[in-house]
PDB file of C-alpha atoms and ligand atoms in Angstrom:
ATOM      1  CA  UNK U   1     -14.255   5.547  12.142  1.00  0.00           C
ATOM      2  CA  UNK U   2     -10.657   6.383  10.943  1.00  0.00           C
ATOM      3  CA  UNK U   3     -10.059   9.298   8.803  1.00  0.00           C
ATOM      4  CA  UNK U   4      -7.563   9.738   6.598  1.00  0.00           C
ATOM      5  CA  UNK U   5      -7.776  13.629   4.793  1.00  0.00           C
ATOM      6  CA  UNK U   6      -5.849  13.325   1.581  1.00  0.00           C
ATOM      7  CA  UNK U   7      -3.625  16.151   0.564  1.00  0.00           C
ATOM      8  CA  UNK U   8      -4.304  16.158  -3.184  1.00  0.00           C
ATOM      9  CA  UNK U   9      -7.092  19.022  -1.964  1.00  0.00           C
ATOM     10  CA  UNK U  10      -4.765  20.783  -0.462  1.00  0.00           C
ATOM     11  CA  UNK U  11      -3.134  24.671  -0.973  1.00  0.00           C
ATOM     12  CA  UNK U  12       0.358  23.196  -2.360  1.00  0.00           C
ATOM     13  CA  UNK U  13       1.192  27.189  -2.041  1.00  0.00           C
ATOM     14  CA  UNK U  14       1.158  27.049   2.124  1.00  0.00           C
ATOM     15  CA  UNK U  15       1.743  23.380   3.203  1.00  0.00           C
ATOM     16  CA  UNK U  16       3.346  24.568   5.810  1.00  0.00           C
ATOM     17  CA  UNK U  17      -0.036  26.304   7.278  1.00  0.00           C
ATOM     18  CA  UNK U  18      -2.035  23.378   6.105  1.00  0.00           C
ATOM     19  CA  UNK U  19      -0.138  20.841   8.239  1.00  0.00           C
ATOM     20  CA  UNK U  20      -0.502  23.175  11.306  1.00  0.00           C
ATOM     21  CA  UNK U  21      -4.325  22.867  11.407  1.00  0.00           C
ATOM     22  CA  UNK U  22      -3.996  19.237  10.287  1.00  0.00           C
ATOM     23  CA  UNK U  23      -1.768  18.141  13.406  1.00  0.00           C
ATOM     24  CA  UNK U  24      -4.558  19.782  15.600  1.00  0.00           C
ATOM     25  CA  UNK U  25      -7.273  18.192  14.290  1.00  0.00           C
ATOM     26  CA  UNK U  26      -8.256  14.608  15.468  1.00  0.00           C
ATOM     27  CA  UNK U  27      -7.417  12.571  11.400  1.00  0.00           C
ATOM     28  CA  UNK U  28      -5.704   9.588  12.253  1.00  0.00           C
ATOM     29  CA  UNK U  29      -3.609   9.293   8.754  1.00  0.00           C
ATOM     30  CA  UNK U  30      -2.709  11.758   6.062  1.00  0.00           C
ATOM     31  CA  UNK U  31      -3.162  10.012   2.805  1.00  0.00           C
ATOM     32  CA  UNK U  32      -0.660  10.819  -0.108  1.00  0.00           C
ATOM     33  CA  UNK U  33      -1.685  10.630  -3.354  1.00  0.00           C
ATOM     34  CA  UNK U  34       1.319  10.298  -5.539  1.00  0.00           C
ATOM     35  CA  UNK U  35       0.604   9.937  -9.504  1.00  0.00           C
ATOM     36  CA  UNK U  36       2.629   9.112 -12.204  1.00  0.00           C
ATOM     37  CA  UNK U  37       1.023  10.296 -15.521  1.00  0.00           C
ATOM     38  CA  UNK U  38       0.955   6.491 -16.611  1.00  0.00           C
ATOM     39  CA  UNK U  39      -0.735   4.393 -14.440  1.00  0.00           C
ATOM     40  CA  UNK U  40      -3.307   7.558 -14.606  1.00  0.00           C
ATOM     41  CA  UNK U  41      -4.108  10.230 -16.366  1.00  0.00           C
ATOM     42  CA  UNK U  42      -2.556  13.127 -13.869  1.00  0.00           C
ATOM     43  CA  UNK U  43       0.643  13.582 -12.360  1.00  0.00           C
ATOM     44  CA  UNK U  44       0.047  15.128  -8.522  1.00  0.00           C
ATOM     45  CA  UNK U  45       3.453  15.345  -6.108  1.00  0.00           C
ATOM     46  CA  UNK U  46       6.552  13.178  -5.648  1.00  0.00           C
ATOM     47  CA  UNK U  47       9.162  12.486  -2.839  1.00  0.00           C
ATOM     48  CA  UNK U  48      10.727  15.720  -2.737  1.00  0.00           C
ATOM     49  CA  UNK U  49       8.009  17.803  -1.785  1.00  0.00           C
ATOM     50  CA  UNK U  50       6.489  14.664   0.361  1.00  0.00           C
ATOM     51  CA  UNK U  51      10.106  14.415   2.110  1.00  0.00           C
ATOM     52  CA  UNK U  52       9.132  18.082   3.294  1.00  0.00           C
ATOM     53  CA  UNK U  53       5.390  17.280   4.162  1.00  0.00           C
ATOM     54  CA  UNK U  54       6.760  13.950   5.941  1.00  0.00           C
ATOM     55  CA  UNK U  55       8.773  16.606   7.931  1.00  0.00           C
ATOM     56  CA  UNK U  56       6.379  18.934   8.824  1.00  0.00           C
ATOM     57  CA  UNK U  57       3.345  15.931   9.356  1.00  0.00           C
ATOM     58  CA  UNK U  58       3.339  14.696  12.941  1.00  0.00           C
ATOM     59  CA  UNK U  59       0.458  11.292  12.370  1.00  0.00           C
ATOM     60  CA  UNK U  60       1.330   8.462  10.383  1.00  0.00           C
ATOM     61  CA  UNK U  61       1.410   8.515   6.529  1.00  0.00           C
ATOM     62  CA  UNK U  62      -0.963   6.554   4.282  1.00  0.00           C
ATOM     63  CA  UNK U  63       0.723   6.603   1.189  1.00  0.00           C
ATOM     64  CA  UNK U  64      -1.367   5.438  -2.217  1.00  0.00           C
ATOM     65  CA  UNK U  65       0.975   4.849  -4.913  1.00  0.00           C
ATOM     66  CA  UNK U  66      -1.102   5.389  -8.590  1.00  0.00           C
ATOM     67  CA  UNK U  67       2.019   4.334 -10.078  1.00  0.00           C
ATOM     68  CA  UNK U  68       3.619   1.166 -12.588  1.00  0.00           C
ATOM     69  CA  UNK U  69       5.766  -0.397 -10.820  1.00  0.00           C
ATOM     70  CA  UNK U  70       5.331   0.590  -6.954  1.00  0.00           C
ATOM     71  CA  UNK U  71       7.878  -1.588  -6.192  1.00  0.00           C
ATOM     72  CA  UNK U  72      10.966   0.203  -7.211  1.00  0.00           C
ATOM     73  CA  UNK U  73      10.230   3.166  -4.889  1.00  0.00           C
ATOM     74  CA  UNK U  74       9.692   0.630  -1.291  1.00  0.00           C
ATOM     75  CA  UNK U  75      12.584   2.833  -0.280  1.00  0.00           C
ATOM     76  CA  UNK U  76      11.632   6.320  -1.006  1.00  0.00           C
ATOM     77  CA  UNK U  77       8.257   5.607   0.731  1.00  0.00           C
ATOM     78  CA  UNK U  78       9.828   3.531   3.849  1.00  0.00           C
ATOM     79  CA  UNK U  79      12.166   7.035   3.903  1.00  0.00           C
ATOM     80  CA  UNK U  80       8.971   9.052   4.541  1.00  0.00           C
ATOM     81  CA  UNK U  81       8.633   7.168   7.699  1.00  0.00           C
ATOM     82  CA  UNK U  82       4.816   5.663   6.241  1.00  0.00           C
ATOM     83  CA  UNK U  83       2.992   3.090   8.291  1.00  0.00           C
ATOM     84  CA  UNK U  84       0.411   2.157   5.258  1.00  0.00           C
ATOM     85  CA  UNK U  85       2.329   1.595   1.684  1.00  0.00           C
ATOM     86  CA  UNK U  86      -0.659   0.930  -0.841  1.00  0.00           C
ATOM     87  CA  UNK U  87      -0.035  -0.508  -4.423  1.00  0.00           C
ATOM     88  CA  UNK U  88      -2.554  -0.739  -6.872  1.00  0.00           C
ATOM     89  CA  UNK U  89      -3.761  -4.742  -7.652  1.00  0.00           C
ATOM     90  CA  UNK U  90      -3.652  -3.702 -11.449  1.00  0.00           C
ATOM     91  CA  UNK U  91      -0.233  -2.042 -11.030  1.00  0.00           C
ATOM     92  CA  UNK U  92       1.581  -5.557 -10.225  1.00  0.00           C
ATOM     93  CA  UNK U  93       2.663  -8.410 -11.713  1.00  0.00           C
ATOM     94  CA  UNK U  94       3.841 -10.495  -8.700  1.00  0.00           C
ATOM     95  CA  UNK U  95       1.902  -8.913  -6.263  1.00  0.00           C
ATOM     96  CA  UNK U  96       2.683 -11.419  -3.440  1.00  0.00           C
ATOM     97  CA  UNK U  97       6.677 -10.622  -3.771  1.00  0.00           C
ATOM     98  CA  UNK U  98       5.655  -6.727  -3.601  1.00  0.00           C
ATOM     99  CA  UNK U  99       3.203  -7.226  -0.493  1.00  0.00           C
ATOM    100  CA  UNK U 100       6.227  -9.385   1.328  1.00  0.00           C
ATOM    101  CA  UNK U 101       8.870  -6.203   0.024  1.00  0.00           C
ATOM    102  CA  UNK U 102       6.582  -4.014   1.991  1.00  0.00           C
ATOM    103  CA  UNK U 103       6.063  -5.859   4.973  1.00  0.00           C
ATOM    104  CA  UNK U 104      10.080  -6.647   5.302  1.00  0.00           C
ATOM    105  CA  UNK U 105      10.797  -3.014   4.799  1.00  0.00           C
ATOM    106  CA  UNK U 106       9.086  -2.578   7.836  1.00  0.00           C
ATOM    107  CA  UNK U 107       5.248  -0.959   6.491  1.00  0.00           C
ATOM    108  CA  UNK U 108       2.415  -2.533   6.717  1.00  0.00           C
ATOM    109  CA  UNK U 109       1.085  -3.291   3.031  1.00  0.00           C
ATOM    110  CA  UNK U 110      -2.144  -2.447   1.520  1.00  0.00           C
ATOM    111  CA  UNK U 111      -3.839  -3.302  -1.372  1.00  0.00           C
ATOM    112  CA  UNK U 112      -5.942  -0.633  -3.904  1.00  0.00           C
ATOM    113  CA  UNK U 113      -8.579  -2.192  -6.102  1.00  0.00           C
ATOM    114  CA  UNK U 114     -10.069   0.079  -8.898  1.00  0.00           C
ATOM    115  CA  UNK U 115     -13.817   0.598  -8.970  1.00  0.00           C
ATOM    116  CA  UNK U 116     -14.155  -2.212 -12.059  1.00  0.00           C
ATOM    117  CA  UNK U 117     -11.899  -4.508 -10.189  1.00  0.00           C
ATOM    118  CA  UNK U 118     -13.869  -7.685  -7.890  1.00  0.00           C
ATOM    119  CA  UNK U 119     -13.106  -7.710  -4.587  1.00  0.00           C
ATOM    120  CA  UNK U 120     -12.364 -11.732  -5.415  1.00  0.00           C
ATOM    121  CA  UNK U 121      -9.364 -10.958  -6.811  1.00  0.00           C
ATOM    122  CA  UNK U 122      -7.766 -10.949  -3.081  1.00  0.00           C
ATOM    123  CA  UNK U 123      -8.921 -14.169  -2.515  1.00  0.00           C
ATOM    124  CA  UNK U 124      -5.170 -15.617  -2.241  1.00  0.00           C
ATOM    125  CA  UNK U 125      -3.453 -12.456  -0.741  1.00  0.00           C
ATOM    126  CA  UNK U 126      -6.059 -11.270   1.835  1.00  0.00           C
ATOM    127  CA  UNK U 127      -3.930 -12.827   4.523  1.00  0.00           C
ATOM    128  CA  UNK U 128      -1.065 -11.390   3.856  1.00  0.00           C
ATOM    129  CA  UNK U 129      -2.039  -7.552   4.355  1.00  0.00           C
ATOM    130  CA  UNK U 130      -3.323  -5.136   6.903  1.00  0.00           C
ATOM    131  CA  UNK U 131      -5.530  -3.099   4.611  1.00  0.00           C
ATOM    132  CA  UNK U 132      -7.459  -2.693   1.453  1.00  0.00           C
ATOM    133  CA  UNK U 133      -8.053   0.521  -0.013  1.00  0.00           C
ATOM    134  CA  UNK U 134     -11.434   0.355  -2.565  1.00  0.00           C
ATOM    135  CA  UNK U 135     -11.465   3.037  -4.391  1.00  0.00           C
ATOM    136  CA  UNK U 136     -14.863   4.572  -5.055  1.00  0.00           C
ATOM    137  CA  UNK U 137     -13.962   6.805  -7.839  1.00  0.00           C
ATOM    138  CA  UNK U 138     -11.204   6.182 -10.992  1.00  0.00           C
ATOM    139  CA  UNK U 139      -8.137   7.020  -9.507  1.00  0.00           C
ATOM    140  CA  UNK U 140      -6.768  10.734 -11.071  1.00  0.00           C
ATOM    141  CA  UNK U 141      -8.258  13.128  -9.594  1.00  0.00           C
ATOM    142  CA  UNK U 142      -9.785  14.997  -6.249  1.00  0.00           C
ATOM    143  CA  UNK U 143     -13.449  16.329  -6.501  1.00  0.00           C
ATOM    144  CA  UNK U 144     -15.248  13.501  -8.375  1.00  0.00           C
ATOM    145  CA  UNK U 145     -18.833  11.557  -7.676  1.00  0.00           C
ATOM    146  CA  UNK U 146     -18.950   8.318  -5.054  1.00  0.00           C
ATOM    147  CA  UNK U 147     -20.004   5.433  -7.229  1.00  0.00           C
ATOM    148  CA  UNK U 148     -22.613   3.544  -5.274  1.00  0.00           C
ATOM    149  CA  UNK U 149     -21.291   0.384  -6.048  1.00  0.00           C
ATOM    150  CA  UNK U 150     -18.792   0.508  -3.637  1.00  0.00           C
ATOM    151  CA  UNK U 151     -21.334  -0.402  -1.222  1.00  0.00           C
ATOM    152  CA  UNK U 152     -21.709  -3.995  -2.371  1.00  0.00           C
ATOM    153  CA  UNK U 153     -17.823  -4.181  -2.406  1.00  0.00           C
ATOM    154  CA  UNK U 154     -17.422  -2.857   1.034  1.00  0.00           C
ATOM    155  CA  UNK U 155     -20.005  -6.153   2.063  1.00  0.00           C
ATOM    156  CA  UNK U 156     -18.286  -8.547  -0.257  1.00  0.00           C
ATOM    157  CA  UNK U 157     -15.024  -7.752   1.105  1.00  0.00           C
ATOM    158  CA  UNK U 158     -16.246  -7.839   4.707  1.00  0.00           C
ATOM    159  CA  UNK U 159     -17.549 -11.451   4.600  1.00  0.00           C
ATOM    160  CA  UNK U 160     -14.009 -12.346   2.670  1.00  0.00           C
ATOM    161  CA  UNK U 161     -11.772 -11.047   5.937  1.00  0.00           C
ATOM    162  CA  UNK U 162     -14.105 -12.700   8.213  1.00  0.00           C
ATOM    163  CA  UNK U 163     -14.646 -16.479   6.094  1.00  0.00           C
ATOM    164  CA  UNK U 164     -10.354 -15.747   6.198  1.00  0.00           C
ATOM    165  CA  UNK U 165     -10.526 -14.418  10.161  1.00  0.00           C
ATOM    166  CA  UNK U 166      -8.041 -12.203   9.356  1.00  0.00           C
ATOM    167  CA  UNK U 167      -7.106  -8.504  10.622  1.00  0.00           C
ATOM    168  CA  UNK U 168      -7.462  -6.415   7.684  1.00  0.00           C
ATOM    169  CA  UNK U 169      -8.850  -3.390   7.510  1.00  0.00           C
ATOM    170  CA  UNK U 170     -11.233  -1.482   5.088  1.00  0.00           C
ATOM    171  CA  UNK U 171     -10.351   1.711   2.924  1.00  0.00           C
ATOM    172  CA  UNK U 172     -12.527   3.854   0.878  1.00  0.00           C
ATOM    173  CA  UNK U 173     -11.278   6.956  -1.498  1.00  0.00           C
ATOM    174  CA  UNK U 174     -13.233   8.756  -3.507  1.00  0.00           C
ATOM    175  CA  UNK U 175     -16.228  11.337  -3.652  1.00  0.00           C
ATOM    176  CA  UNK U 176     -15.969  10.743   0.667  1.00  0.00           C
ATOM    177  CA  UNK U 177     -18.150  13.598   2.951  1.00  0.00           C
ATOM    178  CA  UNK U 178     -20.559  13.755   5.615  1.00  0.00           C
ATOM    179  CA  UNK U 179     -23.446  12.965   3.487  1.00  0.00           C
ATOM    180  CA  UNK U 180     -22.391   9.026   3.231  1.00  0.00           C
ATOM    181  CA  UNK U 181     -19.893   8.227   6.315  1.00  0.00           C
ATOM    182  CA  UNK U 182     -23.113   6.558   7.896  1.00  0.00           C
ATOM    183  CA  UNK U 183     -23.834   5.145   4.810  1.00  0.00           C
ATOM    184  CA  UNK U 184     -20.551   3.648   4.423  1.00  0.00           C
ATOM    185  CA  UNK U 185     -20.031   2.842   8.278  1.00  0.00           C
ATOM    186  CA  UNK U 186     -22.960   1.081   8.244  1.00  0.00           C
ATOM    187  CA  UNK U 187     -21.625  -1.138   5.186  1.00  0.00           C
ATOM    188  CA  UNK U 188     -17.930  -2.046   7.320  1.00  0.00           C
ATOM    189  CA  UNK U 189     -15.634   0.351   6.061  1.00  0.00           C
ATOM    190  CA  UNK U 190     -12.855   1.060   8.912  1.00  0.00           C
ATOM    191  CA  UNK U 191     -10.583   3.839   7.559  1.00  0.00           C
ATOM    192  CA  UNK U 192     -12.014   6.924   4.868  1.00  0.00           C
ATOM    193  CA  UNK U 193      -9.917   9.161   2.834  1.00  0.00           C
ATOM    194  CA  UNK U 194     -11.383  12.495   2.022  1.00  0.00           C
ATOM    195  CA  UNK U 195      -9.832  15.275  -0.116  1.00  0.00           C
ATOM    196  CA  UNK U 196     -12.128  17.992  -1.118  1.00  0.00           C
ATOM    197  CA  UNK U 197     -14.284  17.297   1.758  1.00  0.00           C
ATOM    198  CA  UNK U 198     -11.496  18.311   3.858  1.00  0.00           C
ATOM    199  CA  UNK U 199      -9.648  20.404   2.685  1.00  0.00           C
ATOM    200  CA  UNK U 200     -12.005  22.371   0.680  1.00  0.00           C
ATOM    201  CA  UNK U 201     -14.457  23.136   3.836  1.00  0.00           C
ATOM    202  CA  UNK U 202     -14.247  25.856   5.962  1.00  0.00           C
ATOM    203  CA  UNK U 203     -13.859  24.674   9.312  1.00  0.00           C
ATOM    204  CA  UNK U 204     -11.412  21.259   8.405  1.00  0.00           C
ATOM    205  CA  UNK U 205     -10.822  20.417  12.001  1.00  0.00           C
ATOM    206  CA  UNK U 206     -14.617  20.436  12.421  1.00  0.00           C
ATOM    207  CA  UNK U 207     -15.802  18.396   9.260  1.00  0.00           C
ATOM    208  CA  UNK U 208     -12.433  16.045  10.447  1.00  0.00           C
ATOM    209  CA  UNK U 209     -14.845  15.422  13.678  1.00  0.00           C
ATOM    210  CA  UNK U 210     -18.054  15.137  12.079  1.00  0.00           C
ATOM    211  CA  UNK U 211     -16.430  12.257   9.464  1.00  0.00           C
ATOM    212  CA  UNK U 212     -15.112  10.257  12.622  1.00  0.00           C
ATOM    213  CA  UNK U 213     -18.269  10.341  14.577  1.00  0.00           C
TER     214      UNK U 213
HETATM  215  C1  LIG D 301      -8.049  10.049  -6.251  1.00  0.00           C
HETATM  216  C2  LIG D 301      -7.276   9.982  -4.969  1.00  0.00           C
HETATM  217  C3  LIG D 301      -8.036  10.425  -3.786  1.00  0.00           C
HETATM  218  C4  LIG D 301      -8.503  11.855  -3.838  1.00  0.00           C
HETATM  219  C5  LIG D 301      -9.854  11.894  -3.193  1.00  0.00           C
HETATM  220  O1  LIG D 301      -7.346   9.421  -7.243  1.00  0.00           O
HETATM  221  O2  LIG D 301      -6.831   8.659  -4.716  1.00  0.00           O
HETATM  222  O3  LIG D 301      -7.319  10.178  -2.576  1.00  0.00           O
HETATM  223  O4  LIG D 301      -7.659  12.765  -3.191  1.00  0.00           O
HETATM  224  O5  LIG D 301     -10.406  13.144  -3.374  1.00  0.00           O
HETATM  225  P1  LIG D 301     -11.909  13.457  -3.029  1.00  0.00           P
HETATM  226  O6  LIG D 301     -12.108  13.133  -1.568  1.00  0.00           O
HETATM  227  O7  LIG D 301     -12.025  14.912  -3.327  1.00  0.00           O
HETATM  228  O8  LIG D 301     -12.768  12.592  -3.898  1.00  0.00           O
HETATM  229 ZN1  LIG D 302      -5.948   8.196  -2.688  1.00  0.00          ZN
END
């Protein structure tokens, strides 16, 4: 399992300290959370303080744009350096021209679906990504409750990447801990973010093991 601690838990007041027990620990990503006050109800961090994290952050950078209109800041996040760019499926219009903006910038694209949005919907641009992030809450906010649902999706969107034989990986945010990484192993997901989990526990570095196990 891949883990991917998101920094929306984090002490904003010591990054610095944060990111020193973070680049010990084994996470593979750090997700970034960035918000917009539109596209959901909270604002969280922008590129100016991620420019600094990005700095001081030595694994690769899953960004997760909550944001209208991802596609007029390709730059900013291809200047952090990321290796996953994800856009919300509800946030675009011409989704296909975003995903092939991503991928020429150089990042490999993924693609967010909200809890109420089918995993169907990526029917015609499964193929052209490297990940889809479900997310297993509503987007906003850190420190909310799994919904169970995301189960089935997890399945559904399993047999859709294998009936395509593509390479895409599986993403889940939201309400993420030790009491359901088997659960959601067991269902195919590749790759899970955690927030509070993580960076609320006591021993990070140890709970960072115990998700990837
Ligand atoms: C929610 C964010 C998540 C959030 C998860 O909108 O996308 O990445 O940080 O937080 P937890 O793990 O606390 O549910
Ligand atoms: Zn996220």
């Amino acid at each position: 399992m891949l883990v991917s601690p998101s920094l929306l838990a984090a002490n904003f007041a010591n990054l610095e300290k944060e990111m020193e027990w973070f680049n010990r620990s084994d996470s593979d990503f750090l997700h970034l959370d960035v918000m917009d006050g539109v596209f959901v109800p909270n604002i969280s961090f922008g590129f100016p303080v991620l420019k600094h994290v990005a700095r001081l952050c030595q694994k690769p950078l899953d960004v997760h744009l909550m944001i209208v209109q991802p596609e007029k800041f390709i730059n900013e996040v291809k200047a952090l350096g990321a290796y996953y760019m994800n856009v919300h499926y509800e946030a675009c219009t011409h989704l296909h021209r975003v995903v092939s903006q991503i991928r020429e910038a150089g990042m490999h694209p993924a693609v967010t679906l909200n809890p109420a949005t089918p995993v169907c919907v990526l029917e015609d641009i499964i193929e052209d990504i490297d990940m889809v992030l479900l997310m297993s809450v509503n987007p906003g906010f850190g420190g909310q409750k799994f919904i169970e649902h995301t189960y089935d999706k997890i399945r559904q969107l399993r047999e859709l990447i294998k009936r395509h034989g593509c390479d895409v990986k599986i993403e889940v945010d939201g309400g993420v801990s030790q009491k359901n990484v088997e659960a959601l192993s067991a269902a195919g997901a590749d790759v899970l973010v955690a927030g509070s989990a993580v960076f609320g526990a006591e021993d990070p570095i140890e709970v960072v093991r115990q998700l990837k196990k």
